[in-house]
Every structure is written in structure tokens, then in C-alpha cells.
Short mmCIF file of C-alpha atoms in Angstrom, two decimals:
data_model
loop_
_atom_site.label_atom_id
_atom_site.label_comp_id
_atom_site.label_asym_id
_atom_site.label_seq_id
_atom_site.Cartn_x
_atom_site.Cartn_y
_atom_site.Cartn_z
CA MET A 1 -50.95 -26.53 -32.36
CA ASP A 2 -52.58 -24.86 -35.68
CA LYS A 3 -55.82 -24.95 -33.95
CA LEU A 4 -54.25 -22.38 -31.17
CA ASP A 5 -52.38 -20.35 -33.70
CA LYS A 6 -55.52 -20.15 -35.64
CA MET A 7 -57.69 -19.01 -32.53
CA LEU A 8 -55.04 -16.59 -31.55
CA LYS A 9 -55.37 -14.96 -34.94
CA MET A 10 -58.61 -14.66 -34.87
CA GLN A 11 -58.59 -13.37 -31.12
CA GLU A 12 -56.01 -10.34 -32.14
CA ALA A 13 -58.43 -9.21 -35.47
CA ALA A 14 -61.80 -9.40 -33.33
CA ASN A 15 -60.04 -7.21 -30.42
CA ARG A 16 -58.92 -4.84 -33.36
CA LEU A 17 -62.50 -4.60 -35.17
CA ALA A 18 -63.94 -4.13 -30.93
CA SER A 19 -61.13 -1.39 -30.47
CA PRO A 20 -58.39 -0.64 -32.82
CA ASP A 21 -56.00 0.38 -30.03
CA TRP A 22 -56.84 -2.60 -27.64
CA ALA A 23 -52.51 -3.71 -27.49
CA ASP A 24 -52.24 -0.28 -25.63
CA ALA A 25 -55.25 0.12 -23.99
CA ASN A 26 -54.96 -1.62 -21.22
CA PHE A 27 -58.12 -3.72 -20.35
CA ASN A 28 -58.34 -5.61 -17.51
CA TRP A 29 -58.92 -9.10 -19.19
CA GLY A 30 -59.18 -10.61 -15.44
CA ARG A 31 -62.12 -8.83 -14.68
CA ALA A 32 -63.79 -9.72 -18.04
CA VAL A 33 -63.00 -13.41 -16.66
CA TRP A 34 -64.18 -13.11 -13.45
CA VAL A 35 -67.76 -11.73 -14.77
CA GLU A 36 -67.93 -14.49 -16.99
CA CYS A 37 -67.27 -16.84 -14.36
CA ALA A 38 -70.19 -15.66 -12.67
CA GLU A 39 -72.36 -16.07 -15.47
CA LEU A 40 -70.87 -19.61 -15.70
CA LEU A 41 -72.06 -20.12 -12.45
CA ASP A 42 -75.75 -19.35 -12.85
CA HIS A 43 -75.57 -22.05 -16.03
CA LEU A 44 -74.48 -24.37 -13.71
CA GLY A 45 -77.47 -23.69 -11.40
CA GLY A 46 -77.50 -26.04 -7.90
CA TRP A 47 -75.90 -22.97 -5.67
CA LYS A 48 -78.71 -20.37 -4.96
CA TRP A 49 -80.28 -22.48 -2.17
CA TRP A 50 -83.40 -20.25 -2.43
CA LYS A 51 -85.02 -21.59 -5.79
CA ALA A 52 -85.13 -24.16 -8.06
CA GLN A 53 -82.22 -24.54 -10.54
CA LYS A 54 -81.26 -26.61 -13.31
CA THR A 55 -78.06 -26.65 -15.48
CA ASN A 56 -77.87 -25.34 -18.71
CA LEU A 57 -75.06 -27.35 -19.82
CA ALA A 58 -74.72 -25.92 -23.68
CA GLN A 59 -74.62 -22.57 -21.98
CA ALA A 60 -72.08 -23.27 -19.45
CA LYS A 61 -70.04 -24.20 -22.30
CA MET A 62 -70.60 -21.05 -24.05
CA GLU A 63 -69.43 -19.43 -20.88
CA GLN A 64 -66.32 -21.16 -20.97
CA VAL A 65 -65.68 -19.99 -24.39
CA ASP A 66 -66.35 -16.44 -23.53
CA ILE A 67 -63.87 -16.77 -20.21
CA TRP A 68 -61.51 -18.43 -23.40
CA HIS A 69 -61.71 -15.12 -25.60
CA PHE A 70 -60.40 -13.10 -22.66
CA MET A 71 -57.69 -15.66 -21.73
CA LEU A 72 -56.35 -15.45 -25.39
CA SER A 73 -56.50 -11.92 -25.06
CA ASP A 74 -54.35 -11.69 -22.07
CA ALA A 75 -52.02 -13.87 -23.87
CA LEU A 76 -51.52 -12.08 -26.73
CA GLN A 77 -51.06 -8.57 -24.92
CA ASN A 78 -48.56 -9.95 -22.36
CA GLY A 79 -46.72 -11.99 -25.15
CA THR A 80 -47.23 -15.54 -23.00
CA ALA A 81 -49.30 -17.01 -26.05
CA LYS A 82 -46.83 -19.56 -26.95
CA ASP A 83 -46.91 -20.58 -23.12
CA LEU A 84 -50.61 -21.98 -23.63
CA GLU A 85 -49.31 -24.81 -25.71
CA CYS A 86 -47.56 -26.16 -22.71
CA GLU A 87 -50.56 -25.36 -20.54
CA ILE A 88 -52.81 -27.28 -23.02
CA ARG A 89 -50.95 -30.49 -23.13
CA ALA A 90 -50.70 -30.29 -19.22
CA LEU A 91 -53.54 -33.10 -17.65
CA PRO A 92 -56.17 -31.43 -16.48
CA LEU A 93 -57.66 -31.68 -12.62
CA VAL A 94 -60.44 -34.20 -11.89
CA LEU A 95 -63.56 -32.68 -11.17
CA ASN A 96 -65.97 -35.25 -9.94
CA THR A 97 -68.97 -33.75 -8.01
CA HIS A 98 -70.81 -30.80 -9.05
CA GLU A 99 -69.20 -28.91 -6.02
CA GLU A 100 -65.91 -29.20 -7.33
CA ILE A 101 -66.72 -27.82 -10.97
CA ILE A 102 -68.12 -24.77 -8.58
CA LYS A 103 -65.04 -24.32 -6.57
CA ALA A 104 -62.54 -24.63 -9.68
CA VAL A 105 -64.92 -21.65 -11.70
CA GLU A 106 -64.26 -19.63 -8.25
CA ARG A 107 -60.51 -20.51 -8.16
CA ILE A 108 -60.64 -19.08 -11.97
CA ALA A 109 -62.63 -15.89 -10.82
CA SER A 110 -60.29 -15.29 -7.82
CA ASP A 111 -57.15 -15.70 -10.06
CA ALA A 112 -58.39 -13.61 -12.52
CA ILE A 113 -59.31 -10.75 -9.95
CA ASP A 114 -55.50 -11.13 -9.16
CA GLY A 115 -54.42 -10.59 -12.65
CA ILE A 116 -53.36 -14.40 -12.75
CA MET A 117 -54.80 -16.63 -15.68
CA ASN A 118 -55.40 -19.86 -14.45
CA HIS A 119 -55.35 -22.04 -17.59
CA TRP A 120 -54.69 -25.40 -15.49
CA TYR A 121 -58.27 -24.72 -13.88
CA PHE A 122 -59.82 -23.63 -16.84
CA PHE A 123 -58.89 -26.89 -19.08
CA SER A 124 -60.00 -28.80 -16.03
CA VAL A 125 -63.57 -27.21 -15.67
CA CYS A 126 -63.25 -27.81 -19.82
CA LYS A 127 -62.84 -31.52 -19.41
CA ALA A 128 -65.53 -31.68 -16.61
CA LEU A 129 -68.20 -29.96 -18.94
CA GLY A 130 -67.40 -32.45 -21.77
CA MET A 131 -65.25 -29.90 -23.66
CA ASP A 132 -62.07 -31.51 -25.32
CA PHE A 133 -59.64 -29.14 -27.15
CA ASP A 134 -61.50 -29.58 -30.77
CA HIS A 135 -65.02 -28.93 -28.99
CA LEU A 136 -63.43 -25.68 -27.55
CA HIS A 137 -62.02 -25.03 -30.96
CA ASP A 138 -65.20 -25.45 -32.89
CA TRP A 139 -67.16 -23.51 -30.06
CA TYR A 140 -64.76 -20.59 -30.28
CA MET A 141 -65.01 -20.26 -33.69
CA GLY A 142 -68.46 -20.06 -33.38
CA LYS A 143 -68.25 -17.50 -31.06
CA ASN A 144 -66.14 -15.32 -33.13
CA THR A 145 -68.05 -15.54 -35.68
CA LEU A 146 -71.35 -14.04 -33.67
CA ASN A 147 -69.01 -11.87 -32.44
CA ASN A 148 -68.26 -10.43 -35.83
CA PHE A 149 -71.61 -10.86 -36.72
CA ARG A 150 -72.54 -8.25 -33.68
CA GLN A 151 -70.49 -5.73 -34.57
CA ALA A 152 -71.16 -5.86 -38.39
CA ASN A 153 -74.98 -5.37 -37.28
CA GLY A 154 -74.26 -2.29 -34.86
CA TYR A 155 -73.10 -3.75 -31.71
CA ALA A 156 -70.83 -0.87 -30.77
CA THR A 157 -73.29 1.64 -31.70
CA GLY A 158 -75.82 0.04 -29.64
CA THR A 159 -78.49 -0.84 -32.80
CA TYR A 160 -77.53 -4.63 -32.30
CA ARG A 161 -80.26 -6.87 -31.44
CA LYS A 162 -79.24 -9.72 -28.96
CA HIS A 163 -82.89 -10.88 -28.20
CA TRP A 164 -84.09 -11.76 -31.59
CA SER A 165 -87.75 -12.47 -33.00
CA ASP A 166 -88.44 -15.08 -30.76
CA GLY A 167 -87.47 -13.39 -27.95
CA ARG A 168 -84.43 -15.76 -27.27
CA GLU A 169 -80.76 -14.54 -26.65
CA ASP A 170 -78.42 -14.73 -29.46
CA ASN A 171 -76.27 -16.88 -27.87
CA GLU A 172 -78.97 -19.88 -27.45
CA HIS A 173 -79.72 -19.22 -31.46
CA LEU A 174 -75.67 -19.86 -31.41
CA VAL A 175 -75.63 -23.17 -29.64
CA GLU A 176 -78.42 -24.60 -31.75
CA LEU A 177 -76.72 -23.55 -34.79
CA LEU A 178 -73.37 -25.19 -33.70
CA GLU A 179 -75.00 -28.45 -32.65
CA ALA A 180 -77.11 -28.70 -35.75
CA GLY A 181 -74.41 -28.23 -38.53
CA GLY A 182 -71.16 -27.22 -36.81
CA ILE A 183 -69.32 -23.99 -37.90
CA GLU A 184 -70.36 -24.68 -42.07
CA ASN A 185 -71.84 -21.56 -43.19
CA LEU A 186 -72.75 -20.03 -39.70
CA TRP A 187 -72.24 -16.20 -40.95
CA ASP A 188 -75.51 -16.88 -43.53
CA ARG A 189 -77.20 -19.28 -40.79
CA LEU A 190 -77.06 -16.65 -37.94
CA GLU A 191 -78.27 -13.61 -40.45
CA ALA A 192 -81.11 -16.33 -41.46
CA ARG A 193 -82.42 -16.12 -38.16
CA TYR A 194 -81.28 -12.83 -36.93
CA ASN A 195 -83.55 -11.30 -40.01
CA GLY A 196 -86.53 -13.94 -38.71
CA GLY A 197 -85.84 -16.60 -41.13
#
């Protein structure tokens, strides 16, 4: 569980960077989770019967990572971080169909609205998307690096460019960099792309 401890420490540092008084600010982590669930559903596709859709698996995984940020934050704030270890070891639900995955994401969202972080469904969706805990860890580390990169380049002040020189969002660049070279020297590689290199 060293990886979980590392992620919790990184999440606490990231929260402090974004808002020094985050622990006392009473942020609504559940609201953040259900909004990320909506974004995840968009990347899963197949639910808008009125238009053609394709699944973007890589970006769906990135939305899972975003959800994880807020679940970690909730666990840190509510003192339930140690409970995560047991939940990570629990056997996930087997989701065999696209509709089952969608319903599981909806369950995560509806529970989050009620202030419940449903880790069992979260890890079930991770498994259905082909993400084991190591994969989640590595992509979390990557997204955490991007989040820190955003802050260092003016995210809080509104001067950061989320769409880079080729018009694509930074998350798309992040996925390419993670798939090509993992988290090794990721900050430098992000900086090179951000500056048009």
C-alpha cells in the first residue's frame, strides 16, 4: 500500500497548492465526483441515441483518475484514508457490458450526490476499463504532475492555456505522453509540448 500512501500525500500537497485552507474549506467532493462521472460517460459514448458516438477509452480512464483525486481528498478530509486499503483489496464487481459500466458510473454519481464515496463501484469501473491499481497509480501520478504544471503556469489566475498550440486539450497530450514514456521526466515533456516543442 506504499502507492496508496504516496498518492494520499501527493493529493494533500496538491490540495494545499490549490487552496492552502482546503482542509477547513468544506469543499463538496461529492459534487466534483458526479461532474467527473458525467464527463466519463461522454467519453464512454453510446448513450446519446440521437447522434453517432465513439468510445474514447484513454480519456475515459483519465476521467476515472480525476474522480480518484476527489475520492482521495474526501478520504483525507474525513479521516477515512486507512479504510481505502481494505476497499482496494475487495473483489470488484464484474461489469460485462457497456450498459453495466454506464450504470456503475451512474451509481458512483448518485452516491456522490448523497455524500457517499462508492469505492467498490469505482474500482469495478476501473477493472472494466482495463485499469488495475498500478495503472491507476501511474496515471494518477501523471495527472497530478499535469495539475501541478497547470498551477505553475497560471491555472488559478486564468492565464494557463488548456488548449495547446495544436488546439488539443492538455489531457490529450498527457495521455499520449503517458502511453509513450510513462511518468519519467513527465514535467519536462509537458513543458516542451506546452511551449510548442
